[in-house]
Tab-separated table of C-alpha atoms in Angstrom:
chain	number	residue	atom	x	y	z
A	1	MET	CA	96.486	119.063	95.141
A	2	ALA	CA	96.860	122.257	97.165
A	3	ILE	CA	99.966	124.369	96.602
A	4	ALA	CA	101.216	124.043	100.182
A	5	ALA	CA	100.894	120.248	99.954
A	6	ALA	CA	102.631	120.184	96.622
A	7	VAL	CA	105.658	122.034	98.086
A	8	VAL	CA	106.130	118.995	100.276
A	9	ILE	CA	104.827	116.195	98.030
A	10	VAL	CA	106.723	117.048	94.805
A	11	PRO	CA	110.225	116.737	96.241
A	12	LEU	CA	109.198	113.310	97.825
A	13	GLY	CA	107.625	112.307	94.512
A	14	VAL	CA	110.820	113.172	92.606
A	15	LEU	CA	112.906	111.134	94.967
A	16	PHE	CA	110.483	108.163	94.793
A	17	PHE	CA	109.875	108.163	91.057
A	18	ILE	CA	113.515	108.697	89.963
A	19	SER	CA	114.898	106.123	92.466
A	20	GLY	CA	112.014	103.839	91.469
A	21	LEU	CA	112.741	104.055	87.792
A	22	VAL	CA	116.351	103.132	88.535
A	23	ILE	CA	115.093	100.052	90.595
A	24	ASN	CA	112.656	99.122	87.742
A	25	LEU	CA	115.415	99.274	85.231
A	26	ILE	CA	117.599	96.977	87.317
A	27	GLN	CA	114.573	94.657	87.960
A	28	ALA	CA	113.908	94.457	84.202
A	29	SER	CA	117.565	93.650	83.458
A	30	CYS	CA	117.594	90.922	86.040
A	31	PHE	CA	114.269	89.578	84.667
A	32	VAL	CA	115.762	89.235	81.126
A	33	VAL	CA	119.291	88.140	82.169
A	34	VAL	CA	119.106	86.336	85.455
A	35	ARG	CA	115.611	84.739	85.585
A	36	PRO	CA	116.041	82.491	82.596
A	37	LEU	CA	119.241	80.990	84.135
A	38	SER	CA	117.933	80.848	87.813
A	39	LYS	CA	114.546	81.745	88.985
A	40	SER	CA	115.628	81.225	92.546
A	41	ARG	CA	118.570	83.594	92.192
A	42	TYR	CA	116.358	86.181	90.404
A	43	ARG	CA	113.932	86.094	93.305
A	44	MET	CA	116.655	86.630	95.902
A	45	ILE	CA	118.126	89.537	93.886
A	46	ASN	CA	114.634	91.057	93.268
A	47	ARG	CA	113.670	90.716	96.988
A	48	ILE	CA	116.546	93.132	97.783
A	49	LEU	CA	115.681	95.498	94.993
A	50	ALA	CA	112.038	95.623	95.977
A	51	GLU	CA	112.973	96.281	99.607
A	52	LEU	CA	115.130	99.245	98.495
A	53	LEU	CA	112.075	100.772	96.864
A	54	TRP	CA	109.446	99.821	99.550
A	55	LEU	CA	111.642	101.173	102.280
A	56	GLU	CA	111.014	104.674	100.954
A	57	LEU	CA	107.330	104.317	101.734
A	58	VAL	CA	108.179	102.688	105.052
A	59	TRP	CA	110.279	105.785	105.819
A	60	ILE	CA	107.299	108.032	105.111
A	61	VAL	CA	105.196	106.091	107.671
A	62	ASP	CA	107.934	105.734	110.326
A	63	TRP	CA	109.892	108.960	110.041
A	64	TRP	CA	108.139	111.545	107.969
A	65	ALA	CA	104.564	111.203	109.317
A	66	ALA	CA	105.514	109.250	112.453
A	67	VAL	CA	102.529	106.989	112.323
A	68	LYS	CA	102.407	104.809	115.433
A	69	ILE	CA	101.480	101.170	114.652
A	70	LYS	CA	100.696	99.153	117.751
A	71	VAL	CA	100.695	95.307	117.270
A	72	TYR	CA	98.824	93.022	119.617
A	73	ALA	CA	99.867	89.346	119.287
A	74	ASP	CA	100.697	86.305	121.368
A	75	PRO	CA	104.470	85.490	121.673
A	76	GLU	CA	104.239	82.461	119.426
A	77	THR	CA	102.703	84.415	116.495
A	78	PHE	CA	105.099	87.287	116.983
A	79	ASN	CA	108.207	85.103	117.169
A	80	LEU	CA	107.337	83.157	114.026
A	81	MET	CA	106.685	86.185	111.825
A	82	GLY	CA	109.182	86.365	108.957
A	83	LYS	CA	110.458	82.886	109.549
A	84	GLU	CA	107.810	80.969	107.413
A	85	HIS	CA	105.593	81.314	104.412
A	86	ALA	CA	102.225	82.740	105.381
A	87	LEU	CA	98.941	83.596	103.914
A	88	VAL	CA	97.732	86.859	105.517
A	89	ILE	CA	94.054	87.828	105.571
A	90	ALA	CA	92.851	91.090	107.092
A	91	ASN	CA	89.845	93.389	107.184
A	92	HIS	CA	90.308	96.383	105.042
A	93	ARG	CA	89.664	99.395	107.255
A	94	SER	CA	91.882	102.401	105.973
A	95	ASP	CA	93.458	103.696	102.793
A	96	ILE	CA	96.909	102.479	103.901
A	97	ASP	CA	96.233	98.946	105.242
A	98	TRP	CA	98.687	97.694	102.682
A	99	LEU	CA	101.361	99.981	104.030
A	100	VAL	CA	100.680	98.824	107.539
A	101	GLY	CA	101.226	95.264	106.281
A	102	TRP	CA	104.531	96.423	104.788
A	103	ILE	CA	105.614	97.910	108.079
A	104	LEU	CA	105.018	94.676	109.834
A	105	ALA	CA	106.799	92.756	107.019
A	106	GLN	CA	109.778	95.038	107.242
A	107	ARG	CA	110.009	94.425	111.046
A	108	SER	CA	109.843	90.679	110.311
A	109	GLY	CA	112.562	90.791	107.705
A	110	CYS	CA	110.458	89.812	104.664
A	111	LEU	CA	109.443	93.192	103.198
A	112	GLY	CA	111.003	92.328	99.785
A	113	SER	CA	109.081	89.059	99.648
A	114	SER	CA	105.688	90.438	100.651
A	115	LEU	CA	103.107	89.738	97.972
A	116	ALA	CA	99.463	90.544	97.490
A	117	VAL	CA	96.451	89.790	95.317
A	118	MET	CA	95.680	93.035	93.441
A	119	LYS	CA	93.351	94.192	90.716
A	120	LYS	CA	94.887	94.029	87.289
A	121	SER	CA	95.188	97.709	86.547
A	122	SER	CA	97.462	98.048	89.601
A	123	LYS	CA	100.396	96.735	87.578
A	124	LEU	CA	100.147	99.792	85.139
A	125	LEU	CA	100.985	102.233	87.995
A	126	PRO	CA	104.383	103.733	87.222
A	127	VAL	CA	107.156	102.498	89.401
A	128	ILE	CA	105.150	100.918	92.199
A	129	GLY	CA	102.974	98.735	89.933
A	130	TRP	CA	105.884	97.779	87.731
A	131	SER	CA	107.865	96.726	90.686
A	132	MET	CA	104.992	94.661	91.998
A	133	TRP	CA	104.832	92.909	88.636
A	134	PHE	CA	108.551	92.042	88.787
A	135	SER	CA	107.954	90.831	92.321
A	136	GLU	CA	105.232	88.338	91.302
A	137	TYR	CA	102.175	89.935	92.747
A	138	LEU	CA	99.032	88.315	91.643
A	139	PHE	CA	96.862	90.564	89.415
A	140	LEU	CA	93.192	89.649	88.843
A	141	GLU	CA	90.269	91.171	86.796
A	142	ARG	CA	87.428	90.684	89.322
A	143	SER	CA	85.795	88.140	87.098
A	144	TRP	CA	86.043	84.661	88.439
A	145	ALA	CA	85.704	83.005	85.097
A	146	LYS	CA	88.846	84.792	83.983
A	147	ASP	CA	90.645	84.900	87.382
A	148	GLU	CA	90.381	81.243	88.547
A	149	ARG	CA	93.063	80.030	86.216
A	150	THR	CA	95.351	83.051	86.835
A	151	LEU	CA	95.007	82.692	90.625
A	152	LYS	CA	95.679	78.986	90.602
A	153	SER	CA	98.691	79.253	88.402
A	154	GLY	CA	100.055	82.222	90.348
A	155	LEU	CA	99.718	80.338	93.644
A	156	GLN	CA	101.330	77.256	92.322
A	157	ARG	CA	104.392	79.274	91.119
A	158	LEU	CA	104.982	80.312	94.734
A	159	SER	CA	105.558	76.704	95.773
A	160	ASP	CA	109.291	76.874	95.138
A	161	TYR	CA	109.865	80.458	96.551
A	162	PRO	CA	113.340	80.231	98.126
A	163	LEU	CA	112.705	82.656	101.056
A	164	PRO	CA	109.841	83.249	103.554
A	165	PHE	CA	107.060	85.209	101.838
A	166	TRP	CA	103.778	86.552	102.880
A	167	LEU	CA	100.796	86.697	100.480
A	168	ALA	CA	98.107	89.291	101.512
A	169	LEU	CA	94.511	88.620	100.580
A	170	PHE	CA	91.696	91.137	101.534
A	171	VAL	CA	88.865	88.621	101.506
A	172	GLU	CA	86.176	91.310	101.931
A	173	GLY	CA	86.839	92.174	98.268
A	174	THR	CA	86.969	95.920	98.802
A	175	ARG	CA	87.632	98.588	101.452
A	176	PHE	CA	85.185	99.176	104.236
A	177	THR	CA	82.840	102.119	103.843
A	178	GLN	CA	79.487	102.875	105.438
A	179	PRO	CA	77.551	102.401	102.131
A	180	LYS	CA	79.183	99.024	101.665
A	181	LEU	CA	78.438	98.150	105.239
A	182	LEU	CA	74.780	98.906	104.816
A	183	ALA	CA	74.671	96.713	101.706
A	184	ALA	CA	76.375	93.897	103.589
A	185	GLN	CA	73.923	94.187	106.455
A	186	GLU	CA	70.874	94.209	104.038
A	187	TYR	CA	72.211	91.083	102.394
A	188	ALA	CA	73.016	89.304	105.664
A	189	ALA	CA	69.652	90.050	107.038
A	190	SER	CA	67.917	88.710	103.868
A	191	ALA	CA	70.095	85.610	103.772
A	192	GLY	CA	69.853	84.601	107.527
A	193	LEU	CA	73.546	85.326	108.169
A	194	PRO	CA	75.115	87.110	111.184
A	195	VAL	CA	74.673	90.784	110.551
A	196	PRO	CA	78.052	92.529	110.485
A	197	ARG	CA	78.811	95.804	112.348
A	198	ASN	CA	82.399	96.509	111.598
A	199	VAL	CA	83.312	94.305	108.724
A	200	LEU	CA	81.982	93.263	105.264
A	201	ILE	CA	80.930	89.699	104.381
A	202	PRO	CA	83.982	87.857	103.190
A	203	ARG	CA	84.088	86.597	99.555
A	204	THR	CA	85.375	83.206	99.903
A	205	LYS	CA	86.265	81.780	96.513
A	206	GLY	CA	89.771	83.239	96.356
A	207	PHE	CA	90.385	82.186	99.977
A	208	VAL	CA	89.334	78.630	99.405
A	209	THR	CA	91.537	78.450	96.317
A	210	ALA	CA	94.508	79.936	98.120
A	211	VAL	CA	94.188	77.407	100.922
A	212	SER	CA	93.659	74.502	98.577
A	213	HIS	CA	96.787	75.261	96.536
A	214	MET	CA	99.121	76.525	99.349
A	215	ARG	CA	98.484	74.187	102.247
A	216	SER	CA	101.212	71.844	101.108
A	217	PHE	CA	104.002	74.475	101.366
A	218	VAL	CA	102.518	77.336	103.469
A	219	PRO	CA	102.289	76.375	107.182
A	220	ALA	CA	100.258	79.292	108.499
A	221	ILE	CA	97.524	81.848	108.080
A	222	TYR	CA	97.998	85.170	109.883
A	223	ASP	CA	94.637	86.742	110.747
A	224	ALA	CA	95.074	90.445	111.014
A	225	THR	CA	92.474	92.835	112.501
A	226	ILE	CA	93.043	96.472	111.840
A	227	CYS	CA	91.371	99.280	113.707
A	228	ILE	CA	91.865	103.066	114.099
A	229	PRO	CA	91.536	104.345	117.693
A	230	LYS	CA	88.751	106.918	118.191
A	231	SER	CA	91.312	109.448	119.239
A	232	SER	CA	93.288	109.279	115.961
A	233	PRO	CA	92.353	110.574	112.502
A	234	ALA	CA	92.151	107.888	109.816
A	235	PRO	CA	95.444	107.741	107.951
A	236	THR	CA	95.480	108.427	104.261
A	237	MET	CA	98.266	108.739	101.626
A	238	LEU	CA	97.769	112.502	101.456
A	239	ARG	CA	98.197	112.847	105.300
A	240	LEU	CA	101.274	110.656	105.124
A	241	PHE	CA	102.900	112.856	102.498
A	242	LYS	CA	101.981	116.003	104.451
A	243	GLY	CA	103.760	114.523	107.466
A	244	GLN	CA	100.531	114.236	109.586
A	245	PRO	CA	100.597	111.497	112.205
A	246	SER	CA	98.030	108.843	112.970
A	247	VAL	CA	97.730	105.718	115.127
A	248	VAL	CA	96.851	102.229	113.854
A	249	HIS	CA	96.143	99.225	116.052
A	250	MET	CA	96.582	95.666	114.668
A	251	HIS	CA	95.595	92.360	116.316
A	252	LEU	CA	97.449	89.397	114.786
A	253	LYS	CA	96.646	85.669	115.313
A	254	ARG	CA	98.448	82.723	113.778
A	255	HIS	CA	96.410	79.707	112.580
A	256	GLU	CA	98.075	76.489	111.378
A	257	MET	CA	97.124	75.626	107.905
A	258	LYS	CA	96.930	71.936	108.742
A	259	ASP	CA	94.133	72.628	111.246
A	260	LEU	CA	91.829	73.978	108.546
A	261	PRO	CA	89.168	71.542	107.146
A	262	GLU	CA	89.734	69.831	103.891
A	263	ASN	CA	86.350	70.384	102.299
A	264	ASP	CA	85.947	73.557	100.231
A	265	ASP	CA	82.615	74.378	101.681
A	266	ALA	CA	84.074	73.921	105.203
A	267	ILE	CA	87.062	76.146	104.379
A	268	ALA	CA	84.662	78.849	103.245
A	269	GLN	CA	82.677	78.534	106.493
A	270	TRP	CA	85.985	78.794	108.423
A	271	CYS	CA	86.621	82.109	106.748
A	272	ARG	CA	83.213	83.413	107.502
A	273	ASP	CA	83.552	82.359	111.146
A	274	ILE	CA	86.789	84.231	111.372
A	275	PHE	CA	85.085	87.409	110.192
A	276	VAL	CA	82.245	86.962	112.772
A	277	ALA	CA	84.951	86.675	115.464
A	278	LYS	CA	86.716	89.624	113.944
A	279	ASP	CA	83.540	91.649	114.051
A	280	LYS	CA	83.189	90.974	117.846
A	281	LEU	CA	86.892	91.803	118.387
A	282	LEU	CA	86.284	95.099	116.680
A	283	ASP	CA	83.251	95.723	118.902
A	284	LYS	CA	85.641	95.223	121.898
A	285	HIS	CA	88.186	97.595	120.407
A	286	ILE	CA	85.575	100.319	119.722
A	287	ALA	CA	84.356	100.037	123.274
A	288	GLU	CA	87.774	100.005	124.987
A	289	ASP	CA	90.189	101.488	122.402
A	290	THR	CA	92.323	98.493	122.780
A	291	PHE	CA	92.412	94.737	121.903
A	292	GLY	CA	92.325	93.896	125.577
A	293	GLU	CA	94.464	91.333	127.182
A	294	GLU	CA	96.510	90.236	124.140
A	295	LYS	CA	100.120	91.302	124.570
A	296	LEU	CA	101.220	94.579	122.957
A	297	GLN	CA	104.408	93.726	121.146
A	298	ASP	CA	107.256	96.220	120.563
A	299	ILE	CA	107.922	96.421	116.792
A	300	GLY	CA	110.340	99.374	117.104
A	301	ARG	CA	111.313	101.828	114.417
A	302	PRO	CA	114.491	100.622	112.697
A	303	MET	CA	117.000	103.140	111.119
A	304	LYS	CA	117.168	101.158	107.887
A	305	SER	CA	114.548	103.115	106.024
A	306	LEU	CA	116.039	106.339	107.131
A	307	VAL	CA	119.459	105.238	105.823
A	308	VAL	CA	118.034	104.127	102.547
A	309	VAL	CA	116.203	107.380	101.927
A	310	ALA	CA	119.135	109.574	102.980
A	311	SER	CA	121.282	107.588	100.626
A	312	TRP	CA	118.831	107.942	97.733
A	313	ALA	CA	118.531	111.702	98.419
A	314	CYS	CA	122.306	112.188	98.386
A	315	ILE	CA	122.659	110.366	95.107
A	316	LEU	CA	119.897	112.268	93.567
A	317	ILE	CA	121.151	115.672	94.764
A	318	LEU	CA	124.726	115.013	93.653
A	319	GLY	CA	123.458	113.583	90.371
A	320	THR	CA	121.198	116.612	89.700
A	321	MET	CA	124.047	119.063	90.446
A	322	LYS	CA	126.330	117.262	88.020
A	323	PHE	CA	123.644	117.151	85.379
A	324	LEU	CA	122.765	120.872	85.757
A	325	GLN	CA	126.544	121.819	85.599
A	326	ALA	CA	127.051	119.682	82.470
A	327	THR	CA	123.918	120.896	80.600
A	328	ALA	CA	123.261	124.362	81.974
A	329	LEU	CA	119.551	123.346	81.823
A	330	LEU	CA	118.375	126.201	84.016
A	331	SER	CA	120.298	128.937	82.146
A	332	SER	CA	117.537	129.149	79.367
A	333	TRP	CA	113.896	129.589	79.195
A	334	LYS	CA	113.701	126.341	77.333
A	335	GLY	CA	115.458	124.534	80.135
A	336	ILE	CA	113.279	126.038	82.704
A	337	ALA	CA	110.181	125.010	80.724
A	338	ILE	CA	111.435	121.459	80.532
A	339	SER	CA	112.163	121.372	84.269
A	340	ALA	CA	108.707	122.721	85.061
A	341	ALA	CA	107.077	120.198	82.858
A	342	LEU	CA	108.947	117.384	84.675
A	343	MET	CA	107.739	118.757	87.966
A	344	ALA	CA	104.143	118.835	86.639
A	345	VAL	CA	104.470	115.203	85.566
A	346	VAL	CA	105.675	114.200	88.957
A	347	THR	CA	102.809	116.129	90.635
A	348	VAL	CA	100.259	114.405	88.362
A	349	LEU	CA	101.882	110.964	89.173
A	350	MET	CA	101.700	111.568	92.880
A	351	GLN	CA	98.036	112.638	92.607
A	352	ILE	CA	97.295	109.458	90.723
A	353	LEU	CA	99.010	107.471	93.546
A	354	ILE	CA	97.104	109.341	96.233
A	355	ASN	CA	93.760	108.948	94.480
A	356	PHE	CA	94.415	105.260	93.781
A	357	SER	CA	94.791	104.641	97.515
A	358	LYS	CA	91.501	106.222	98.428
A	359	SER	CA	88.453	104.230	99.388
A	360	GLU	CA	85.744	104.065	96.881
A	361	ARG	CA	82.825	106.398	97.472
A	362	SER	CA	80.224	103.914	96.362
A	363	THR	CA	76.640	103.842	97.504
A	364	ALA	CA	74.935	100.871	98.980
A	365	ALA	CA	73.932	98.231	96.533
A	366	LYS	CA	70.434	96.900	96.248
A	367	VAL	CA	70.338	93.332	97.387
A	368	ALA	CA	67.514	91.153	96.460
A	369	PRO	CA	65.919	89.250	99.505
A	370	ALA	CA	66.940	85.623	99.693
A	371	LYS	CA	64.099	83.060	99.004
A	372	GLU	CA	65.354	80.885	101.817
A	373	LYS	CA	68.025	81.047	104.568
A	374	ASN	CA	71.316	79.661	103.601
A	375	VAL	CA	75.007	80.376	103.955
A	376	ASN	CA	75.784	80.846	100.309
A	377	GLN	CA	76.666	84.551	100.469
A	378	PRO	CA	78.554	86.199	97.586
A	379	THR	CA	81.790	84.222	96.830
A	380	GLY	CA	83.885	86.531	94.677
A	381	ASN	CA	87.495	85.993	94.113
A	382	GLY	CA	88.485	87.684	97.347
A	383	GLN	CA	90.671	90.347	95.709
A	384	ASP	CA	90.780	93.984	96.612
A	385	LYS	CA	89.714	96.589	94.196
A	386	THR	CA	92.836	98.515	94.750
A	387	HIS	CA	95.246	97.095	97.316
């Protein structure tokens, strides 16, 4: 991490990790004390606690980096956001797609109850991963033999969730890169499938399981299509922390869960068809830099995240001043060394967070040609490798 970037990132990291540890401690206390007595009450309290932490990242997007997120959606979809349970599926185009989803959830009033299917190691991330665990994110191992039971039980636990929630599922299974696109195109050509240009082939097992277990209590699927305009640099966590702006466009379409087919194979095909349509929609965006006639909705930029971050900053500054006065920590070389070590730890943690958000730099996989044309493409669990 460059020194100039560290000057900006370390103070933000100190604020995020100290406030996050406070939130984690309260979450842990509620998990031990409140949850055994009332799971519903615990979830409502945790929803508020999680939002207080997530709003710091929302502030970075909205106010620090001033990223502009333009949402294209029909009025019905836009008006129902945050008022119902929803399964959210999206293409995975940038390193901060998960944050874009959080922005939309915050505008819809359900940031604290936004969940996702994540890889298992995510819950080990200090502060952010721990908070996700307390918030009932679903963590999988990318092995369907191990993950099937975990996913089914996790989905069933959501059936009595007391407030509207969103569950995000990146059905491509990983983030979009050119090597992965080439591998997907090679496979599609060998298997007689539509050859993608802007998306990867969806892995449908996780999606089919989600639909099968959630259709009785989740009324809708939100189909999100994310694209970065040609005139904008791709957003990354490092750019966000350095305060560098970007633009992200999102097209959102609501589908009623009851309209999906009942048969598992038909559900899988529905998902594949959605991604074929998404590919064409992205073609249109690439050509026109817009999603066309769909209405551009005003999602605003609420002050709430700014107030939360300002409050955390005041508490941290006052607390630090009191602590330094009481301990005279910086009056000795030992105290200075301890402080420097703490700053180094924060720097390392921020580097881990930034690296964790980056797209994998994998090369194209070799795909054996199919012996006959069929539609049985890879059907992994549909989880994302990172977010």
